[in-house]
XYZ file of C-alpha atoms in Angstrom:
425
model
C 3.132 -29.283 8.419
C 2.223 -26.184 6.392
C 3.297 -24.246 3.638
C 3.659 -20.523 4.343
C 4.948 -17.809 2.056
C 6.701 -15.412 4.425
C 7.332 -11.685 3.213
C 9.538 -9.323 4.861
C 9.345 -5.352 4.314
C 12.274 -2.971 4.332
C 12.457 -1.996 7.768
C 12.837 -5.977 8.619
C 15.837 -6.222 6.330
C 17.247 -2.852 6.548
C 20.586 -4.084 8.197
C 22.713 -7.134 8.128
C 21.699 -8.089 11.734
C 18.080 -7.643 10.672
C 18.609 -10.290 7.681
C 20.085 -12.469 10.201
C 17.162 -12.107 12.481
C 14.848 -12.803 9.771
C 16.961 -16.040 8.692
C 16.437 -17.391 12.097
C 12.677 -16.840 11.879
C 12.748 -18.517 8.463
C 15.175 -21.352 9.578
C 13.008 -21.871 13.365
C 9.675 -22.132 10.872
C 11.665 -24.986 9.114
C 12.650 -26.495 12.516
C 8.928 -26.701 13.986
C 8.414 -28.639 10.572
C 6.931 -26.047 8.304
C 8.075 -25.279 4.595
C 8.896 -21.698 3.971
C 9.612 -19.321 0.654
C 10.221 -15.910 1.661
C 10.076 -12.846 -0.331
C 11.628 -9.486 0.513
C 11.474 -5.772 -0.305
C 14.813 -3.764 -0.697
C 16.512 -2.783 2.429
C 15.453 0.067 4.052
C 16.072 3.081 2.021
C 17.583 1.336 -0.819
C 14.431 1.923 -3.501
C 14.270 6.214 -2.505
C 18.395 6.232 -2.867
C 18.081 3.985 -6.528
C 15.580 7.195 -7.260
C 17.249 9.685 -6.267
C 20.510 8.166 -8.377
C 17.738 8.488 -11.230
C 16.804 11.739 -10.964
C 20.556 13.067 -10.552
C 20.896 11.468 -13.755
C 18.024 12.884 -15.535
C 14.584 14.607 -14.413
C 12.985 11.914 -17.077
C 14.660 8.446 -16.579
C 13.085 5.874 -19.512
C 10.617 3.579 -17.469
C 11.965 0.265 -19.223
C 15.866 1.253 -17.003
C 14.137 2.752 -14.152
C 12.571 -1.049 -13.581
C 16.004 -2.238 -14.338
C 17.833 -0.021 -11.592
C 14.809 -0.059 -9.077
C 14.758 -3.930 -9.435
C 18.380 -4.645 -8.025
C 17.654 -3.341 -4.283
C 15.258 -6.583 -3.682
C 17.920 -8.807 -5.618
C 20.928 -7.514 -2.991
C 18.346 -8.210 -0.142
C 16.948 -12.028 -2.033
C 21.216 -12.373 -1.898
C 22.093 -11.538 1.526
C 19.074 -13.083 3.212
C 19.945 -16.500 1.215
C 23.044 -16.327 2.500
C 22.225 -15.813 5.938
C 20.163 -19.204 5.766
C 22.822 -21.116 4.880
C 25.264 -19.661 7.222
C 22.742 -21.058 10.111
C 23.542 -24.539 8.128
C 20.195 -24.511 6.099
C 20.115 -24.530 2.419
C 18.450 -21.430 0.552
C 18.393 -20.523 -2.770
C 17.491 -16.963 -4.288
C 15.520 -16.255 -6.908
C 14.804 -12.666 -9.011
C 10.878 -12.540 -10.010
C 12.237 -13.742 -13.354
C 13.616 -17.107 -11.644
C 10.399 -17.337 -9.281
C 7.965 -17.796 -12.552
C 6.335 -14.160 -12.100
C 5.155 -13.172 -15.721
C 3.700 -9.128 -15.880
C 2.480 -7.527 -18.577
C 4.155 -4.912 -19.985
C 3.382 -1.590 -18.265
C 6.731 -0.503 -16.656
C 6.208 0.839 -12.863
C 3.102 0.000 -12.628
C 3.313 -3.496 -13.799
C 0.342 -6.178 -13.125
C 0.813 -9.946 -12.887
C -0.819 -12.285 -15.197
C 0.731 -15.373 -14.229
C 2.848 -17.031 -12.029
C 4.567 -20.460 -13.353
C 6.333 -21.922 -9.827
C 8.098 -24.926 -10.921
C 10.907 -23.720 -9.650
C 9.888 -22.821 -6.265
C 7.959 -26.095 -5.604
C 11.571 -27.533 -7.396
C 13.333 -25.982 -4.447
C 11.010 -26.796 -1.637
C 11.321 -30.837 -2.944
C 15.418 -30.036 -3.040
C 14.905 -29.375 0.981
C 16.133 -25.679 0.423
C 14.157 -22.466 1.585
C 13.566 -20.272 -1.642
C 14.345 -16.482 -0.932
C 11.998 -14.070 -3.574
C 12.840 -10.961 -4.790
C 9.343 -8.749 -4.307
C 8.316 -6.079 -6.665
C 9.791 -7.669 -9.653
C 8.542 -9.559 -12.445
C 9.109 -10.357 -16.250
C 6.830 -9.500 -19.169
C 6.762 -11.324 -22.397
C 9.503 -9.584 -24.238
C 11.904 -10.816 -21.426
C 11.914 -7.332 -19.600
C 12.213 -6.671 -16.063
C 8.927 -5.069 -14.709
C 8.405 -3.468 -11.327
C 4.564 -3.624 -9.329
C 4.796 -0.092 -7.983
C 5.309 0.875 -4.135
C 4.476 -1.743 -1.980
C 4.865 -4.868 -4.410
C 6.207 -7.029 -2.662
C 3.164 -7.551 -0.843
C 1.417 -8.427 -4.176
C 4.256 -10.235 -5.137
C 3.891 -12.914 -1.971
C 0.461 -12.715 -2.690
C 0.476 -14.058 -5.747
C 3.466 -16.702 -5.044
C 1.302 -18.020 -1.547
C -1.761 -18.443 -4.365
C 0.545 -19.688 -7.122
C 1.913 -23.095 -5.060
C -1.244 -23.318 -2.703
C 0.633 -21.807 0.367
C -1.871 -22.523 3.712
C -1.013 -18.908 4.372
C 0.094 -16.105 3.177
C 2.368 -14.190 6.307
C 3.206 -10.237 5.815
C 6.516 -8.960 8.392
C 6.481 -5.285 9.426
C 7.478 -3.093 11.626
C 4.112 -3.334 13.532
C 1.791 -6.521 14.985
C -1.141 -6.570 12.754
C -3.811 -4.351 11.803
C -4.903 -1.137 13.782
C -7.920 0.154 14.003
C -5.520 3.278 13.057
C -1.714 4.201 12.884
C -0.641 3.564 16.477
C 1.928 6.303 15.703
C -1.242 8.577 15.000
C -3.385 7.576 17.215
C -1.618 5.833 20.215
C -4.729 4.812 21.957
C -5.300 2.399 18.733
C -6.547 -0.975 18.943
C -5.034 -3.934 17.155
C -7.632 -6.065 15.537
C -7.926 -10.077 15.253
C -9.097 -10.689 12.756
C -10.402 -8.010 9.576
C -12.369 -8.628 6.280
C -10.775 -8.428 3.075
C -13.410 -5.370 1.721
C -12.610 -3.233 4.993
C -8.873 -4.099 4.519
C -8.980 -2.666 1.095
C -10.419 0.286 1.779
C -8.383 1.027 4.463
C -5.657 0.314 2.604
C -6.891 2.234 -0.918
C -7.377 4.801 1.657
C -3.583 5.605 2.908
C -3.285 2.638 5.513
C 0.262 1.272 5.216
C 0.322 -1.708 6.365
C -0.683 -3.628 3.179
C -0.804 -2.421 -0.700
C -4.583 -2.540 -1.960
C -3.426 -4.599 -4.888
C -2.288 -7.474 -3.032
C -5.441 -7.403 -0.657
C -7.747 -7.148 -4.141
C -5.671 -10.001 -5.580
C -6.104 -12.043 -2.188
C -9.861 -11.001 -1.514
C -10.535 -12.413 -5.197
C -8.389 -15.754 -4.792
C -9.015 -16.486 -1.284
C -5.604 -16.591 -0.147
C -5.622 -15.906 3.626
C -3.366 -13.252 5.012
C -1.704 -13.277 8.139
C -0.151 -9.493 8.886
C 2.046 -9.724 11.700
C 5.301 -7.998 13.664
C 9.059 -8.910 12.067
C 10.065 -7.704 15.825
C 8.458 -10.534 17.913
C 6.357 -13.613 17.940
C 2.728 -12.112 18.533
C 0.373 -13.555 16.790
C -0.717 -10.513 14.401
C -3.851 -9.728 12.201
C -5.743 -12.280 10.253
C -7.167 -10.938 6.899
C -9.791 -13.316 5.516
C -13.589 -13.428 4.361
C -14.804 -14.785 7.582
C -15.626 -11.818 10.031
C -17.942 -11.619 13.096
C -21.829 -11.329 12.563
C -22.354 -8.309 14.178
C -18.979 -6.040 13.230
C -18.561 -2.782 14.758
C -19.756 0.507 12.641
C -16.213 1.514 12.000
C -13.367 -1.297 11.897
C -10.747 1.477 11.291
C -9.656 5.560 10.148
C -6.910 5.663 7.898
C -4.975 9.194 7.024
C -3.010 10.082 3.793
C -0.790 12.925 3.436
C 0.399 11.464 0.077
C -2.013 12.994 -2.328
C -2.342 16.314 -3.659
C -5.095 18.182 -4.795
C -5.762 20.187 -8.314
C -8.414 22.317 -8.960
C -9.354 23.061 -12.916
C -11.200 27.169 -12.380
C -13.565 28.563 -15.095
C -14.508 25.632 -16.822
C -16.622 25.424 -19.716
C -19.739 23.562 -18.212
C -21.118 22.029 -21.751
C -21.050 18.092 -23.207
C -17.797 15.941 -23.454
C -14.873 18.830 -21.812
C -14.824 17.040 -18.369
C -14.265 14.247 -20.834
C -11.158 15.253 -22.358
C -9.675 16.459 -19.137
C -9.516 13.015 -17.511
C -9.175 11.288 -20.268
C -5.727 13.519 -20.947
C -4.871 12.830 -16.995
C -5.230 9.012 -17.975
C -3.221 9.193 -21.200
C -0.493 10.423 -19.274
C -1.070 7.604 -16.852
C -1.995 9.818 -13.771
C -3.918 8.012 -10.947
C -6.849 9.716 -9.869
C -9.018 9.570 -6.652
C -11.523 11.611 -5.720
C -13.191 14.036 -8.417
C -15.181 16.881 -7.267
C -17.624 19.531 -9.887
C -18.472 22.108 -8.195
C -22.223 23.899 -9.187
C -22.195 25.784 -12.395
C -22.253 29.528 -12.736
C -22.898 31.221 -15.833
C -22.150 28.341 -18.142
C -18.343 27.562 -16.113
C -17.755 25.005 -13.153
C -14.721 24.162 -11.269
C -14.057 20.750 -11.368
C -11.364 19.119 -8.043
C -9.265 15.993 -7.986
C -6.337 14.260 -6.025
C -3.880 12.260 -7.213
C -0.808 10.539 -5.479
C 2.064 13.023 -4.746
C 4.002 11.009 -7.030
C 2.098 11.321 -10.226
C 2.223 15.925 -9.608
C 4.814 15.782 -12.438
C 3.002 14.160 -15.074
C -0.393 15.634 -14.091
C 1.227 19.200 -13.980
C 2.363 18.974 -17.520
C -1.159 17.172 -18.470
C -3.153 20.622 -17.201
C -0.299 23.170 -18.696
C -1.130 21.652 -21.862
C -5.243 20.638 -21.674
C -6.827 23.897 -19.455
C -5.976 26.044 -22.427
C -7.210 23.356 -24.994
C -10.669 23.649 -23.228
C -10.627 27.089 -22.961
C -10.615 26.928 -18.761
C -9.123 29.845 -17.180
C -6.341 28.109 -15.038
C -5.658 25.330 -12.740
C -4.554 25.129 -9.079
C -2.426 23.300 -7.334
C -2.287 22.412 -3.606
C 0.186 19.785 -1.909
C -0.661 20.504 1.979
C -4.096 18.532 1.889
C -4.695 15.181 4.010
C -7.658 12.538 3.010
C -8.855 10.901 6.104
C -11.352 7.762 5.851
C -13.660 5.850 8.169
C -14.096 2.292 6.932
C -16.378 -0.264 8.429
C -18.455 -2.796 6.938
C -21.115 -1.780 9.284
C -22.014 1.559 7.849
C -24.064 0.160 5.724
C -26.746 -0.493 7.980
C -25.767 2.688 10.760
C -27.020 5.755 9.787
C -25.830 8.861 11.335
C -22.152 8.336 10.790
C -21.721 10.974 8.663
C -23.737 13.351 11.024
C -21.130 12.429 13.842
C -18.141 13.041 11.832
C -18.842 16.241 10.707
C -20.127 17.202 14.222
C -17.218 16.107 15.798
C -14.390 17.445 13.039
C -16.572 20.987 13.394
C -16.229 21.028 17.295
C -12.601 20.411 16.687
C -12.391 23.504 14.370
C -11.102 21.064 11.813
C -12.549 22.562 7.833
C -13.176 20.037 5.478
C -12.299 20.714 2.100
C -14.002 17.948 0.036
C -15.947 14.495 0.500
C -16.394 11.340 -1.072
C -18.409 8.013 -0.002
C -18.610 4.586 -0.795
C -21.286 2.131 0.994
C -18.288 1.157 3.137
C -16.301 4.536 3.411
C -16.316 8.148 4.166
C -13.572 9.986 2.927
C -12.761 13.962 3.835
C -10.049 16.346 2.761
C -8.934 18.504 5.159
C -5.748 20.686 5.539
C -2.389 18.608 5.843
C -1.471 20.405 9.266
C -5.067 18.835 10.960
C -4.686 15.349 10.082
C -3.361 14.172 13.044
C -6.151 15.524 15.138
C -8.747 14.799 12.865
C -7.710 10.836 12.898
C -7.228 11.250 16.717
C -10.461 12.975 17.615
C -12.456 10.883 15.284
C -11.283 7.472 16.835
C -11.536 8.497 20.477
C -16.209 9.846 19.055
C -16.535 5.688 17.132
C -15.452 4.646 20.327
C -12.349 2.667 18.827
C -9.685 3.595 21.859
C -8.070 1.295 23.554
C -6.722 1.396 27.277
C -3.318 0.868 25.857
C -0.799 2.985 24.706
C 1.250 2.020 21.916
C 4.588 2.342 22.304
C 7.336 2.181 19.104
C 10.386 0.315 20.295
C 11.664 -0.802 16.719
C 11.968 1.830 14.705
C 13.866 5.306 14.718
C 12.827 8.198 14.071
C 14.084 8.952 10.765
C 12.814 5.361 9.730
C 9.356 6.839 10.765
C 9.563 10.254 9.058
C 10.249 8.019 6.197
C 7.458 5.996 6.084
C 5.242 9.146 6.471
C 6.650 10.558 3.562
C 6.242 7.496 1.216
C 3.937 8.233 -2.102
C 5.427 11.609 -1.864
């Protein structure tokens, strides 16, 4: 018998016969002998439609009710799902993060967990019932709701598998396991066994959606073993653990971003501590950054590049109408159609020429890239929004990652795609 936590993402509980679907997976891991706590994201589209109710309220909700509001999708989910189970004649019980022992510390959005207290759970699992989570939530120590940022719920299930000793900890989404890319990128993808927990934070830090960074950082550093696999079908999926073979391939996997955005500061002041206050303003205003770029300095002034998530343009748009003029810079650019594309492998660090290859093969493709940025495990590349695509596609077929498969999507629609494309927006 083992213990699994099982999470489910939005596209798995997105309807009422998708909750029943996933309460017969949770009830048949019960029947084979298993014990079982779930989590779940909101349905669907339920977290974008709670921020869009937001904004038509205000263009600046307060983050302490945005948590508040953005918290109930998972808790209608938590509901439903529990009452599935016990419509199939198995007991379930729901609980908010609150209820499932998730403590946070205080940063609204963006909250981190610092403990998780799971009396409760391991309470429920004695009682015979199967305890249904609410992802993405938590508590912090004033008693206020707290939510982890996109993707939570992966962090959340994380932490809960590590938090009660779970044998494994099982992600549900719309696809079976890891790719070497997005099959709906690059159809000709290959879907891996088994991946390393530094190449599947990369990839993920690096736009892959199948898993949030956090919760691969938080189960790289407490071992907890990961088992990404298909809410659709039985298959076994993608295991994410520190074992890995002994001779790994160069490249394990390309991921593409559209999500970030890219702002250029022009004409500035090249002398001691300005690049300082700059990013130090960006992270007062709690604006993300990723890659940073200085260009050579001309006649005492430098232009200094960065992205940043789509999602944090507001707040970093009002940091640079307020610090360019403080440092005497001459005016800052903005542009949204860029792309960040990244070649991950553990094996890069003892291949050399992969950077040669890439740019060969992006140049022969007329594909321009804009900036770069490396890691001993990662090559990253800007390039125009429009060329993504083909830069992902022509860069898997030169590392030799195709498969002789085509993947094709039978789950999801169309709009549910264009929707998960959009995400960080």
């Amino acid at each position: 018998m083992s213990l699994i936590v099982a999470k489910f993402g939005g596209t798995s509980v997105a309807s009422p016969e998708r909750i029943k679907n996933v309460a017969k997976r949770l009830v048949g891991m019960r029947q084979r002998g298993d014990e079982v706590v779930a989590v779940v994201s909101a349905m669907g589209k339920t977290t974008d439609e709670l921020m869009g109710l937001a904004s038509a309220v205000t263009t600046a909700p307060p983050a302490r009710e945005l948590d508040r509001l953005l918290s109930t999708g998972e808790q209608v989910s938590m509901t439903l799902l529990a009452m599935a189970i016990e419509a199939l004649g198995y007991k379930a019980m729901s609980f908010t993060g609150r209820q499932a022992g998730i403590e946070t510390n205080g940063t609204h959005n963006k909250a981190k967990i610092v403990a998780v207290h799971n009396e409760r759970l391991l309470e429920a699992l004695d009682a015979g019932a199967i305890p249904v989570v609410a992802g993405f939530q938590g508590i912090d120590a004033n008693g206020d709701i707290t939510t982890l940022g996109r993707g939570g719920s992966d962090t959340t299930a994380v932490a809960i598998a590590w938090g009660i000793n779970a044998d494994v900890c099982e992600i549900y989404s719309d696809v079976d396991g890891v790719y070497t890319t997005d099959p709906r990128v690059a159809p000709r993808a290959k879907k891996l066994d088994s991946i390393c927990y530094d190449d599947m934070l990369e990839l993920s830090s690096a736009g892959s959606g199948v898993l949030q960074s956090r919760a691969v950082e938080f189960a790289r550093k407490w071992k907890v073993v990961i088992h990404s696999r298909s809410a659709f079908s039985d298959a076994e999926g993608t295991y994410i653990k520190e074992e890995y073979e002994m001779e790994e391939a160069v490249i394990t996997g390309i991921a593409s971003d559209t999500s970030e955005v890219k702002v250029t500061v022009r004409g500035l002041p090249d002398t001691p501590a300005v690049a300082a206050k700059v990013f130090s303003a960006l992270a007062a205003n709690n604006v993300n950054l990723d890659m940073i770029i200085q260009n050579v300095s001309e006649g005492g002034y430098t232009d200094i590049s960065f992205t940043t998530p789509g999602a944090d343009l507001p707040r970093a748009r009002e940091t640079m109408e307020r610090i360019v003029p403080e440092v005497g810079a001459r005016e800052f650019i903005v542009d949204e159609d860029i792309a960040k594309v990244s070649l991950v492998g553990t094996g890069m660090k003892s291949s050399p020429g992969v950077a040669s290859r890439t740019f060969q093969t992006l140049g022969e493709n007329n594909i321009n890239i804009v900036a770069i940025s490396t890691s001993p495990i990662r090559l990253s590349m800007i390039v125009d929004a429009a060329q993504a695509t083909q830069a992902v596609q022509c860069l898997h077929t030169a590392f030799g990652l195709d498969s002789d498969d085509l993947f094709v999507e039978t789950q999801l629609s169309a709009e549910e795609i264009a929707a998960k494309m959009k995400k960080g927006r």
